[in-house]
Short mmCIF file of C-alpha atoms and ligand atoms in Angstrom, two decimals:
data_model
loop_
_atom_site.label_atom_id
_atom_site.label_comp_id
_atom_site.label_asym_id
_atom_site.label_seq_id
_atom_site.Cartn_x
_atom_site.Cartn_y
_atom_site.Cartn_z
CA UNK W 217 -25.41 52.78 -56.10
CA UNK W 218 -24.37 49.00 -57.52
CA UNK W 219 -23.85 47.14 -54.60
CA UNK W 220 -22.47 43.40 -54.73
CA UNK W 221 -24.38 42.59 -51.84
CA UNK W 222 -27.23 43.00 -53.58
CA UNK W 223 -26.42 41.67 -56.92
CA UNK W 224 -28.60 38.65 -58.54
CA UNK W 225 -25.50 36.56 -59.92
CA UNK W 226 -26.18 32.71 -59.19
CA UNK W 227 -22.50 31.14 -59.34
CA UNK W 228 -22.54 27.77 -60.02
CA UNK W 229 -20.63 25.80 -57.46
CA UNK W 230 -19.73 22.47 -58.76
CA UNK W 231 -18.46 20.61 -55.55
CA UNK W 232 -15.12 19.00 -55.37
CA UNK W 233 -14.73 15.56 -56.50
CA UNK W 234 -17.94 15.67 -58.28
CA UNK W 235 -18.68 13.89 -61.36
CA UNK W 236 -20.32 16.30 -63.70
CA UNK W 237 -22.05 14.86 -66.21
CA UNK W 238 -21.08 16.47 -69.66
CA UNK W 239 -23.88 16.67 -72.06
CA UNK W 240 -23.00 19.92 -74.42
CA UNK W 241 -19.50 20.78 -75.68
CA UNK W 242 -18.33 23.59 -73.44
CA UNK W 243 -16.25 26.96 -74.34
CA UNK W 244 -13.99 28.79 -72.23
CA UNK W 245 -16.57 32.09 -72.94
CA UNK W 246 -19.13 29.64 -71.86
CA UNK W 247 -17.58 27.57 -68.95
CA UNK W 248 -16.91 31.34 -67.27
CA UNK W 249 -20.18 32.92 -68.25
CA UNK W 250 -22.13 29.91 -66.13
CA UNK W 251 -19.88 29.34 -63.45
CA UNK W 252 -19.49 33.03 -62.30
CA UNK W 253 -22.98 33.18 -62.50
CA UNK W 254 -23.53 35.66 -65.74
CA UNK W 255 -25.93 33.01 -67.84
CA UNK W 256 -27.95 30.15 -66.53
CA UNK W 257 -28.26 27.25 -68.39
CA UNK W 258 -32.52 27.37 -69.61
CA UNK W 259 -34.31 24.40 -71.40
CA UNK W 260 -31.77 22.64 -73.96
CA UNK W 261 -30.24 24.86 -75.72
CA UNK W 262 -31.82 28.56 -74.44
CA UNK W 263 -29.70 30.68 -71.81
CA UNK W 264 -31.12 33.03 -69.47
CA UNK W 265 -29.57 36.20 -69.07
CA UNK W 266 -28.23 37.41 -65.58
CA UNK W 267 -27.96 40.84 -64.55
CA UNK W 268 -24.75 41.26 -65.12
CA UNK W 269 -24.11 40.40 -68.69
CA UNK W 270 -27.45 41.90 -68.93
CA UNK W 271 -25.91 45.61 -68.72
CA UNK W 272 -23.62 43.75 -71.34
CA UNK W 273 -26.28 43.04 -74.30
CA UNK W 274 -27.81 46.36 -73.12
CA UNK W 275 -24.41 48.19 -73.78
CA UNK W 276 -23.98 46.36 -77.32
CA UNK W 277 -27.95 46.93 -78.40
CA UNK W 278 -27.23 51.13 -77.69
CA UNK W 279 -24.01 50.78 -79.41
CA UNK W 280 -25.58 48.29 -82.31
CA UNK W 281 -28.49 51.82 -82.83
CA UNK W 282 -26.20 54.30 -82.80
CA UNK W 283 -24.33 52.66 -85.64
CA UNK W 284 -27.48 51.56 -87.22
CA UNK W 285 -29.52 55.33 -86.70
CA UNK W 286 -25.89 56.81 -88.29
CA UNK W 287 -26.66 54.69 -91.64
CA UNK W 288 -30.17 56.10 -91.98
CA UNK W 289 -31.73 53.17 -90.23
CA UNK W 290 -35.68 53.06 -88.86
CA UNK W 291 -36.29 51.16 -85.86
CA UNK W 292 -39.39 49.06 -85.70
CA UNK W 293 -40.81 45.59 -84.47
CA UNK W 294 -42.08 42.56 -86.24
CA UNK W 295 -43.89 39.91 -84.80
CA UNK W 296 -42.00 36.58 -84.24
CA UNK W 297 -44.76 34.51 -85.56
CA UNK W 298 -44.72 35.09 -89.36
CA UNK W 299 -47.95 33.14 -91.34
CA UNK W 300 -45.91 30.02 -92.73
CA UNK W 301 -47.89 31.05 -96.22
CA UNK W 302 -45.21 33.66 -96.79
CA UNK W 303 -42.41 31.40 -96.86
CA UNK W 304 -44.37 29.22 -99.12
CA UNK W 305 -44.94 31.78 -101.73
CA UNK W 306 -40.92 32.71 -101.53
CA UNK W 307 -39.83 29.01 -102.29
CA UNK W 308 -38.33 28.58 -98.66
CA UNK W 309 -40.03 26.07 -96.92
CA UNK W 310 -39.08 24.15 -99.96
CA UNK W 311 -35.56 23.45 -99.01
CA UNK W 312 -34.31 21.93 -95.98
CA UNK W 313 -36.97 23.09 -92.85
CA UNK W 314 -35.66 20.80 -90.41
CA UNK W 315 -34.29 23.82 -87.91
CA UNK W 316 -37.73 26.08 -88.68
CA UNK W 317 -40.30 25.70 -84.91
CA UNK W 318 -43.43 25.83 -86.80
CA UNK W 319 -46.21 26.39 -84.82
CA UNK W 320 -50.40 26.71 -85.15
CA UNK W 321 -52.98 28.67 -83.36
CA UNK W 322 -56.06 27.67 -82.14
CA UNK W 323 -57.79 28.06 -85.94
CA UNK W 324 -54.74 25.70 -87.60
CA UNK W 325 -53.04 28.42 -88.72
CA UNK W 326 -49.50 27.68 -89.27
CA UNK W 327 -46.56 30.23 -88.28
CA UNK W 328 -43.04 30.46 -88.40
CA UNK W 329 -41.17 31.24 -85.07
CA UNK W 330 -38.87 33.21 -87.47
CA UNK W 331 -35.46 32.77 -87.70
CA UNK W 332 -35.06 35.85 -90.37
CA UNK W 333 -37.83 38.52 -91.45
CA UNK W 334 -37.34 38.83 -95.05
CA UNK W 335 -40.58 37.34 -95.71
CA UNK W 336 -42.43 39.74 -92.83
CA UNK W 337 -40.91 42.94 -93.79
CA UNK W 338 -41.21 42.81 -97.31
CA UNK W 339 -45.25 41.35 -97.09
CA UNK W 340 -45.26 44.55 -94.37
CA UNK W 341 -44.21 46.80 -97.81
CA UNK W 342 -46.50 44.98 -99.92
CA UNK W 343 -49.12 46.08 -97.82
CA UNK W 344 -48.74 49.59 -99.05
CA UNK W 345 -47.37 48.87 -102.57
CA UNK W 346 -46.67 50.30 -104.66
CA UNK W 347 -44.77 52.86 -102.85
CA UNK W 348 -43.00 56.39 -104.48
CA UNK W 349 -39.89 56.25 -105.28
CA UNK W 350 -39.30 59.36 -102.97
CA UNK W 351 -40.08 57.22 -100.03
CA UNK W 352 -36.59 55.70 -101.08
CA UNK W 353 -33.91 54.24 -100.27
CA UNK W 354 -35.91 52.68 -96.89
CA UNK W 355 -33.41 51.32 -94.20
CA UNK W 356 -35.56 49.35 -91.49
CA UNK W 357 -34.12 47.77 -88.43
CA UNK W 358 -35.09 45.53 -85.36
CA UNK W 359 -33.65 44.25 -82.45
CA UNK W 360 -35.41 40.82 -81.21
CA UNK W 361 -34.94 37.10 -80.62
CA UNK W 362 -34.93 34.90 -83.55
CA UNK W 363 -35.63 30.94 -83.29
CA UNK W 364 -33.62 28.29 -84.83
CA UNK W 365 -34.07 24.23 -83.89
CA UNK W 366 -30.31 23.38 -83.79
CA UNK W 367 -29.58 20.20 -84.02
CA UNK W 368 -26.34 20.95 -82.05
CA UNK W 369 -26.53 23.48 -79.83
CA UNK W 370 -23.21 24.07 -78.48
CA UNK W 371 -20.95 26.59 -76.55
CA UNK W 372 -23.74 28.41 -74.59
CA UNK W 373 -24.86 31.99 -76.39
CA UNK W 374 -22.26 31.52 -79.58
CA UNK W 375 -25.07 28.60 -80.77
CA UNK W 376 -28.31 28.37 -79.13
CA UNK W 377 -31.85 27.60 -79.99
CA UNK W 378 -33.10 31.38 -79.37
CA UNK W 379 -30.90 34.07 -79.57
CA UNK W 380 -30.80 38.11 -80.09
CA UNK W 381 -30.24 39.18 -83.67
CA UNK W 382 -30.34 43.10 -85.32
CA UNK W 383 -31.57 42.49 -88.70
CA UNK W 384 -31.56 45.23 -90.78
CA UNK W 385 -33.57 45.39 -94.34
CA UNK W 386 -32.81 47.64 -97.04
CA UNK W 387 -35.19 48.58 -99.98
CA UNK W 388 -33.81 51.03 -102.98
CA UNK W 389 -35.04 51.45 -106.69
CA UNK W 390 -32.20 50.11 -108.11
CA UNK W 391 -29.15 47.38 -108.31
CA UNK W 392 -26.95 50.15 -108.11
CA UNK W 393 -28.19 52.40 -105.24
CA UNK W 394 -28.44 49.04 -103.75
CA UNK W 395 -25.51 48.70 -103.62
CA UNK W 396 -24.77 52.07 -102.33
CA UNK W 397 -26.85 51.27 -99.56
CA UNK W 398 -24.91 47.91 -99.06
CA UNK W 399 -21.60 49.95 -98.89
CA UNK W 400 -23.11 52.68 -96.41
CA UNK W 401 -24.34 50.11 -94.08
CA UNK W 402 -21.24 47.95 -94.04
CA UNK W 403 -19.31 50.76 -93.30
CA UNK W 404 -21.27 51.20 -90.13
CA UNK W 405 -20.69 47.67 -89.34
CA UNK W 406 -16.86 48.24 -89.99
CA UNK W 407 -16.94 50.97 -87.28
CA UNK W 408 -19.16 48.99 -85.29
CA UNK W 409 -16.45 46.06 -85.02
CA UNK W 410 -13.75 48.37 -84.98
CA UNK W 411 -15.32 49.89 -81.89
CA UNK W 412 -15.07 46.73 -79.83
CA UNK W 413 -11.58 46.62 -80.23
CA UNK W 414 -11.43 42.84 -81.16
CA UNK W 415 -9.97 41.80 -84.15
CA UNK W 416 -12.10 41.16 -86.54
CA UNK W 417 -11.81 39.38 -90.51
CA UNK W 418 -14.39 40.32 -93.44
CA UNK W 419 -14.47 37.41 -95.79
CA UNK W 420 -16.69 37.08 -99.80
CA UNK W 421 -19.39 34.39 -98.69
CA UNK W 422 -21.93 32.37 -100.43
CA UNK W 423 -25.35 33.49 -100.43
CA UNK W 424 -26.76 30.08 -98.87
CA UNK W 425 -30.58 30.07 -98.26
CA UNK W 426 -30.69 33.88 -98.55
CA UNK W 427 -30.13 33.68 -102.51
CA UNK W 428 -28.92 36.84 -103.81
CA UNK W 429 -25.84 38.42 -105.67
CA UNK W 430 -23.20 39.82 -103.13
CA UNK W 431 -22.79 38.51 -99.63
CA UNK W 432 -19.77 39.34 -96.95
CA UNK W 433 -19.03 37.61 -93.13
CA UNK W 434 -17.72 38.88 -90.42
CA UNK W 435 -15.56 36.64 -88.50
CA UNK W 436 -13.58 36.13 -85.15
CA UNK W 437 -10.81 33.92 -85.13
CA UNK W 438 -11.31 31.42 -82.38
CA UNK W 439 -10.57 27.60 -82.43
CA UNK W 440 -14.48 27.13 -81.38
CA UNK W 441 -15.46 28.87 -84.74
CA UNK W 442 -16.98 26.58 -87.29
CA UNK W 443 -16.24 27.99 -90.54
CA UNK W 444 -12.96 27.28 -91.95
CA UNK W 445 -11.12 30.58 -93.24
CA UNK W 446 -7.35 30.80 -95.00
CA UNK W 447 -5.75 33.69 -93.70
CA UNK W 448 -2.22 35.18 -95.06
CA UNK W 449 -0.18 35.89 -91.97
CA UNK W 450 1.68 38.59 -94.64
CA UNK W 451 -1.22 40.53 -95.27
CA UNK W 452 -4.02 39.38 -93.31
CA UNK W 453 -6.12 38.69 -96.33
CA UNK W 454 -8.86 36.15 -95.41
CA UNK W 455 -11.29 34.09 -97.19
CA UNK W 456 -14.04 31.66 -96.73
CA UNK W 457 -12.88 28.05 -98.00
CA UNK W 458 -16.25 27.63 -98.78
CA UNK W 459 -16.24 30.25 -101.29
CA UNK W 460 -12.34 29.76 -102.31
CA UNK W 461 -11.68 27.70 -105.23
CA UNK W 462 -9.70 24.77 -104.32
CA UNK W 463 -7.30 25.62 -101.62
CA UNK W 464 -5.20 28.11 -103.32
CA UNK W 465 -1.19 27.84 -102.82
CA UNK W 466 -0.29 31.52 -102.48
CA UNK W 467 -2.16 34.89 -101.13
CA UNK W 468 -4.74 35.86 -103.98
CA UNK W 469 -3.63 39.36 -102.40
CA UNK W 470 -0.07 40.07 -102.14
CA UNK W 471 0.92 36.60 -103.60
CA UNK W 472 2.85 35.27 -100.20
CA UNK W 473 2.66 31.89 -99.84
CA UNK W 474 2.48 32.44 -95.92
CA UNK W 475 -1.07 31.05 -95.96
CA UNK W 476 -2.85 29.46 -92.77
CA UNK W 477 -6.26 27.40 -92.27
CA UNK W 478 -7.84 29.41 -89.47
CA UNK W 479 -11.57 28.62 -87.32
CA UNK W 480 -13.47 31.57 -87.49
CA UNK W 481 -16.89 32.73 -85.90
CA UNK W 482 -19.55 33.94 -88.10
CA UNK W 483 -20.71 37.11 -85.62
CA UNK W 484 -22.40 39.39 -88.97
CA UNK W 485 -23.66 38.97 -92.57
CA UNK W 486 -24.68 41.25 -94.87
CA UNK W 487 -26.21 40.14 -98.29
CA UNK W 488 -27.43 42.44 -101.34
CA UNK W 489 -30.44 40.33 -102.13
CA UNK W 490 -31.90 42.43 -105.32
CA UNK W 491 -36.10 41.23 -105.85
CA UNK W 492 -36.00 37.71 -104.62
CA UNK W 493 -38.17 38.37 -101.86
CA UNK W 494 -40.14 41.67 -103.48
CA UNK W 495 -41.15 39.83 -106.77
CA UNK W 496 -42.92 36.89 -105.18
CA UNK W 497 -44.29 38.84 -102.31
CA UNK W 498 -45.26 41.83 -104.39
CA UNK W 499 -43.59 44.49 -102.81
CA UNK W 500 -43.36 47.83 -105.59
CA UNK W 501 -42.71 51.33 -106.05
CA UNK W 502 -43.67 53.31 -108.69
CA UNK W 503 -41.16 54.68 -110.73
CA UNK W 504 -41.00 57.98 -112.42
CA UNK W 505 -42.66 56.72 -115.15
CA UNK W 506 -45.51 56.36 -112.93
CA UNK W 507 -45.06 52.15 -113.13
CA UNK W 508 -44.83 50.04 -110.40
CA UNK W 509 -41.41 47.79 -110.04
CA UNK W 510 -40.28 45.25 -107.55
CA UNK W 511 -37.78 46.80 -104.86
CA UNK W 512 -34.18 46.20 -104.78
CA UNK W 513 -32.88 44.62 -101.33
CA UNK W 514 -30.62 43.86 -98.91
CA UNK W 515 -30.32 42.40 -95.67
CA UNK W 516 -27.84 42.75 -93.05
CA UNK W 517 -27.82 40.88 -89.38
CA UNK W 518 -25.53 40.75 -86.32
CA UNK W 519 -25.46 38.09 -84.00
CA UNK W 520 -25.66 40.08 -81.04
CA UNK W 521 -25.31 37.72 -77.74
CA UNK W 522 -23.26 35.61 -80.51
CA UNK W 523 -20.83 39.03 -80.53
CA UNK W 524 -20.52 38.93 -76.84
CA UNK W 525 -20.05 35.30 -76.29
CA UNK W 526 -17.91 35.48 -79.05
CA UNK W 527 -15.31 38.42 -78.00
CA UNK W 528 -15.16 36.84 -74.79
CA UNK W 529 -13.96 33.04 -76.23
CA UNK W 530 -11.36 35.68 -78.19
CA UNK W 531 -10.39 38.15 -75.31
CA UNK W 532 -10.99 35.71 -72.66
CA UNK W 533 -7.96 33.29 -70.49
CA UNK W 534 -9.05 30.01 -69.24
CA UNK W 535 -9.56 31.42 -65.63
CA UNK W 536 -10.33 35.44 -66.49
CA UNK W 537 -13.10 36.89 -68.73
CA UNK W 538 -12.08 39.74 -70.72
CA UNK W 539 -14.11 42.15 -71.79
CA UNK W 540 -14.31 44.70 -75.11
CA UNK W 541 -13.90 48.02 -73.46
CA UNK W 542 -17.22 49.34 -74.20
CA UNK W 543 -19.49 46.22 -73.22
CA UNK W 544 -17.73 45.85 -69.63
CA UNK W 545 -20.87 45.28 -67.61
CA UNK W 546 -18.92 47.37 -65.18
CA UNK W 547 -16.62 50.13 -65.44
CA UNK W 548 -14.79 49.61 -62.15
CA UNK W 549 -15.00 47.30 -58.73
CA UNK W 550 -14.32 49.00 -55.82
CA UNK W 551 -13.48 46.72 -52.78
CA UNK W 552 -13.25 48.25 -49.13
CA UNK W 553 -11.53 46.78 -46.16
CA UNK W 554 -12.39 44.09 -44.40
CA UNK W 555 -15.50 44.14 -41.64
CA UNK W 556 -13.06 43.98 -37.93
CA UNK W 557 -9.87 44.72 -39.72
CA UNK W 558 -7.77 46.90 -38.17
CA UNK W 559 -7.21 49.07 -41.20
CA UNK W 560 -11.04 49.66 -41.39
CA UNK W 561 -12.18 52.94 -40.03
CA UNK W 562 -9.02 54.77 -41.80
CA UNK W 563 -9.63 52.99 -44.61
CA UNK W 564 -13.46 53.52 -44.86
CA UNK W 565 -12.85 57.28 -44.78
CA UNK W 566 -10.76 56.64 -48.21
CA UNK W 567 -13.91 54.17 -49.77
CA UNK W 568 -16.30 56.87 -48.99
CA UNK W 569 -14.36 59.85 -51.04
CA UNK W 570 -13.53 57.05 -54.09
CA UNK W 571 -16.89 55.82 -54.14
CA UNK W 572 -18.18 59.54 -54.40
CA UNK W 573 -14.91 61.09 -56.60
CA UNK W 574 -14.77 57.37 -58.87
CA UNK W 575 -18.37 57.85 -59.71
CA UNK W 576 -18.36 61.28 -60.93
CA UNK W 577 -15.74 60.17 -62.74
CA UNK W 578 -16.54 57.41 -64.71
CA UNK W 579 -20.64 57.97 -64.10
CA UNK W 580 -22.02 56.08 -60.98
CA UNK W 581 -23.84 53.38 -63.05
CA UNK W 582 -20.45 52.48 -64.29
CA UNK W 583 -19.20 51.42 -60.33
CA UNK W 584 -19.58 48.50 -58.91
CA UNK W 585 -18.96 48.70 -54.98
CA UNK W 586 -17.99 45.42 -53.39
CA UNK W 587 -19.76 45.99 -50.45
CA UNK W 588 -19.44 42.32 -48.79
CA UNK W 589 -17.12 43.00 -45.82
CA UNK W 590 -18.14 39.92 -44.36
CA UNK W 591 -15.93 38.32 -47.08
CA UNK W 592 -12.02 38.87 -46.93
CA UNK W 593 -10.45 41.04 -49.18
CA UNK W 594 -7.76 38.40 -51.04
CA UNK W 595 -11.38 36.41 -51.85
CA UNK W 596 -13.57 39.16 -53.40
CA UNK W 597 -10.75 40.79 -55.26
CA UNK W 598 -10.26 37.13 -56.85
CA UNK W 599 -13.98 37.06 -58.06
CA UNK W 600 -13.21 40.94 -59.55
CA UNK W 601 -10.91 39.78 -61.23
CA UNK W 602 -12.16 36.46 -63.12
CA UNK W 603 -15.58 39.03 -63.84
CA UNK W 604 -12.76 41.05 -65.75
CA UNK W 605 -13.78 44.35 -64.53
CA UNK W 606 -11.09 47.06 -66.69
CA UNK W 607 -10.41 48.58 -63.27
CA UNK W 608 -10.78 46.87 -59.74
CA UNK W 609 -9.61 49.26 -57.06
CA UNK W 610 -8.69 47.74 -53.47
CA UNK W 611 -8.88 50.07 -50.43
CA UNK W 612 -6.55 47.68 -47.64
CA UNK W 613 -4.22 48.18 -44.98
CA UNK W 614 -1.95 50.28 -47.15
CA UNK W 615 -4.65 53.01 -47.72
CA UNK W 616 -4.94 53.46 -43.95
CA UNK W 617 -1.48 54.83 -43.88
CA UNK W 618 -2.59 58.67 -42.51
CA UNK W 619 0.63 60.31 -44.14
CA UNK W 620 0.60 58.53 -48.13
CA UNK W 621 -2.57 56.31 -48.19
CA UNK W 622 -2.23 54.13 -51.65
CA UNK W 623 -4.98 51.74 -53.08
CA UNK W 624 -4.15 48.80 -55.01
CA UNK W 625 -5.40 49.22 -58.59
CA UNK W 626 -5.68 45.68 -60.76
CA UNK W 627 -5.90 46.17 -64.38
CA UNK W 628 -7.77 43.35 -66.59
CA UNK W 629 -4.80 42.57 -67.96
CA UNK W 630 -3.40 41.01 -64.56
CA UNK W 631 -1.12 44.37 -64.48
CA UNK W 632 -1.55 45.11 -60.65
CA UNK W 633 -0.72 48.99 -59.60
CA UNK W 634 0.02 50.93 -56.44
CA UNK W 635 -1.53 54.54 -56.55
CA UNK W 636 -2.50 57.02 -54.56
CA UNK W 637 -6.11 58.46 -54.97
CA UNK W 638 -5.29 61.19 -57.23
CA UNK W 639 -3.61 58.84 -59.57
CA UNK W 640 -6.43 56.02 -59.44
CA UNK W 641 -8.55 58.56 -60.20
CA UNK W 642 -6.63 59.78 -63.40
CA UNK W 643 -6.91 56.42 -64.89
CA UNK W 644 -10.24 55.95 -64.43
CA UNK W 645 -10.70 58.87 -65.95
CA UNK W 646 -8.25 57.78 -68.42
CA UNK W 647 -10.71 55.11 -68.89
CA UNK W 648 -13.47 56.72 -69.67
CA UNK W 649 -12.07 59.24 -72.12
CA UNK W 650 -11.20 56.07 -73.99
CA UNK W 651 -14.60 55.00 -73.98
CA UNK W 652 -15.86 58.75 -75.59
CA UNK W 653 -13.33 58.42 -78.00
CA UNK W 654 -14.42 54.86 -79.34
CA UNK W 655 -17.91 56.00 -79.11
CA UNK W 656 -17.60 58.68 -81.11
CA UNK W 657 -16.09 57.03 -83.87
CA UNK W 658 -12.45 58.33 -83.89
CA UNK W 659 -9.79 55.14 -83.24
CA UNK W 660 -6.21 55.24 -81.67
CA UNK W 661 -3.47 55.19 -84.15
CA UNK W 662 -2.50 52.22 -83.76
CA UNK W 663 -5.72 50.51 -83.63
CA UNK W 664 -6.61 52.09 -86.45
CA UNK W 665 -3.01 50.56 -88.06
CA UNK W 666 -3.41 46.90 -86.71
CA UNK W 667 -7.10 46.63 -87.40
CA UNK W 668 -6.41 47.47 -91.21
CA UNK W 669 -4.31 44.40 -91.54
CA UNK W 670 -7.42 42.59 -91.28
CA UNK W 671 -10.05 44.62 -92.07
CA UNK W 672 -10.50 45.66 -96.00
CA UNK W 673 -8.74 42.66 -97.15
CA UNK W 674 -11.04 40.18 -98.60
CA UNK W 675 -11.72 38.02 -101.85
ZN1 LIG R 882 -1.38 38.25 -98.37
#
């Protein structure tokens, strides 16, 4: 059982009249995350992750696999430290290395504390060059921290010094099954957004320090974002301004001149990088005439605390998180009566059959109990709701009416319901078929039919 009382979630309680000195630029995503005691501020620029958005970025990773396992992907792990020598022999520590940590053992050795893997995974294939071309195509994935000196870290997990990426590499014979790997795994990535029920824009980028010939972003539109994208409030076409030519005048898409400069947060990337990284490095297969030939890649990342900090600046009011449905770090809060109260001993009997029906209903990891009846009710159902739990459930002096008991059911919308136990139950499970359904892939109507304005449309 998830009890409050025994929840590890440091709040941070500025007190009143203080003068708090600002050093970072702060987000509303952020501002919540600290205060209500989700993230703790680490060493410039690194968070550390409390328990409770914890279950979060444990809820995105499994969803992240599924999606990743479903487009043939291969889990594995590769160091951080990556010999510095690689990056040499790709041309990359030529350009700017002012964000790289570089580091040296005890010998003088220099590493990279990497901030991508292209270099390690395709020196990893090298190793056991060349390779046959049944072995292929070879989708390989991770899930680890990745290291970038920012000169301006800002707005908590959206830009930070170390943060959790999924990078996935792909390796094919050719430019054109390539490519068909490119398409299968952005397909997974368009489910993957679609699944968290935030909208989302795809936009043509440039290929940047990657190099390559074919590059997409994903982006959420939030005033913190810091690429600039022109949107066309007709279609929903969006574009990159860096990659536009000029500012066009009308909607390279459907021709409206309804256009609009919009901030938008790069959360993915995917790039089809063909043998920029396999011809210097040496990574082969052997064709079937029996010669060996540099692989044909691509690379594909998510940002994934920068997803979560991101959907939350989105979803988010100044005073309320707001969760995607299926990274909630709870289900549903359910807060009992008051300790001394007079509704309490009718109103416990109620608590104990919800906390035993709610859980088989929703799962019991999925419950949160707010088991601090020291504290009144009017006070913990105020933290519920600024944690943005989809379903807080309040057992108080109306349930201990013995004839029609009814709990007070608050929505993370701010919608606020009466219900009887029966009904509360029926939305939770309401809830939770919701869930199944995203899960498994198959989106509501009209999801499906507002998404599409903004996904598919690109330059
Ligand atoms: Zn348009």
């Amino acid at each position: 059982m998830n009890k409050a009382s025994r929840l590890y979630c440091p709040a941070l309680i500025t007190p009143k009249n203080a003068v708090v000195k600002q050093t970072e630029q702060l987000s509303r995503s952020q501002k919540l995350l600290t205060e209500l005691g989700l993230i703790k501020s680490g060493s410039n620029g690194t968070y550390q992750i409390m328990p409770l958005a914890q279950r979060s970025v444990d809820k995105f990773i499994d969803l992240v696999q599924r999606n990743m396992q479903l487009a043939g992907g291969q889990k594995i792990t590769l160091p951080v430290l990556t010999p510095s020598g690689l990056w040499k022999k790709t041309g990359r520590l030529d350009g700017d290395i002012s964000e790289f940590y570089m580091v040296r053992d005890h010998s003088g050795k220099q590493f990279l504390m990497s901030p991508t893997h292209e270099e390690a995974v395709t020196a990893m294939l090298a190793t056991n060059s060349p390779i046959s071309y049944r072995q292929l195509p070879l989708r390989l994935y991770q899930i680890g921290p990745k290291f970038r000196d920012e000169l301006k870290t800002r707005f908590g997990l959206m830009r930070a010094k170390e943060f959790l990426m999924k990078d996935m590499y792909s390796f094919d014979v050719s430019e054109e099954t390539a490519r068909e790997s490119y398409s299968i795994v952005s397909a997974a990535y368009n489910r993957l957004f679609q699944q968290l029920e935030v909208p989302f824009v795809k936009v043509n980028a440039a290929t940047g320090m990657m190099g390559g010939s074919l590059s997409h972003e994903y982006h959420y539109i939030s005033p913190v974002g810091e690429d600039t994208l022109l949107q066309c409030r007709s279609c929903g076409f969006a574009g990159n301004s860096e990659v536009l030519e000029g500012k066009p005048a009308s909607c390279p898409s459907c021709n409206s001149s309804n256009l609009q400069e919009v901030r938008g947060v790069e959360v993915a990337h995917t790039f089809l990088l063909g043998d920029k990284y396999s011809k210097p490095l040496g990574a082969t297969f052997l064709n079937t005439s029996g010669k060996p030939q540099p692989l044909v890649m691509g690379c594909f990342g998510i940002g994934v605390t920068r997803v979560i900090a991101a959907a939350l600046e989105v979803l988010s009011s100044e005073q309320e998180l707001r969760w995607p449905r299926l990274l909630a770090p709870y289900d549903v809060c359910l807060i009992g009566p008051k300790q001394g109260s007079k509704e309490q001993p009718a109103a416990e009997v109620i608590e104990n059959e919800l906390l035993l029906k709610v859980g088989e209903c929703c799962g019991h990891q999925e419950l949160l109990h707010d088991d601090r009846k020291d504290l009144t009710i009017g006070k913990r159902l105020l933290e519920a709701k600024r944690l943005g739990h989809p379903l807080t459930i309040v057992v108080g002096a109306k349930s201990a009416d013995l004839d029609s008991p009814k709990l007070e059911v608050h929505l993370s919308k701010g919608e606020k319901l009466e219900l009887d136990v029966n009904e509360a139950l029926k939305l939770v499970a309401e809830h939770s078929q919701h869930k199944k359904r995203l899960l498994m892939g198959s989106f509501p109507r009209e999801t499906a039919e507002s998404k599409s304005q903004s996904v598919g449309h690109q330059l």
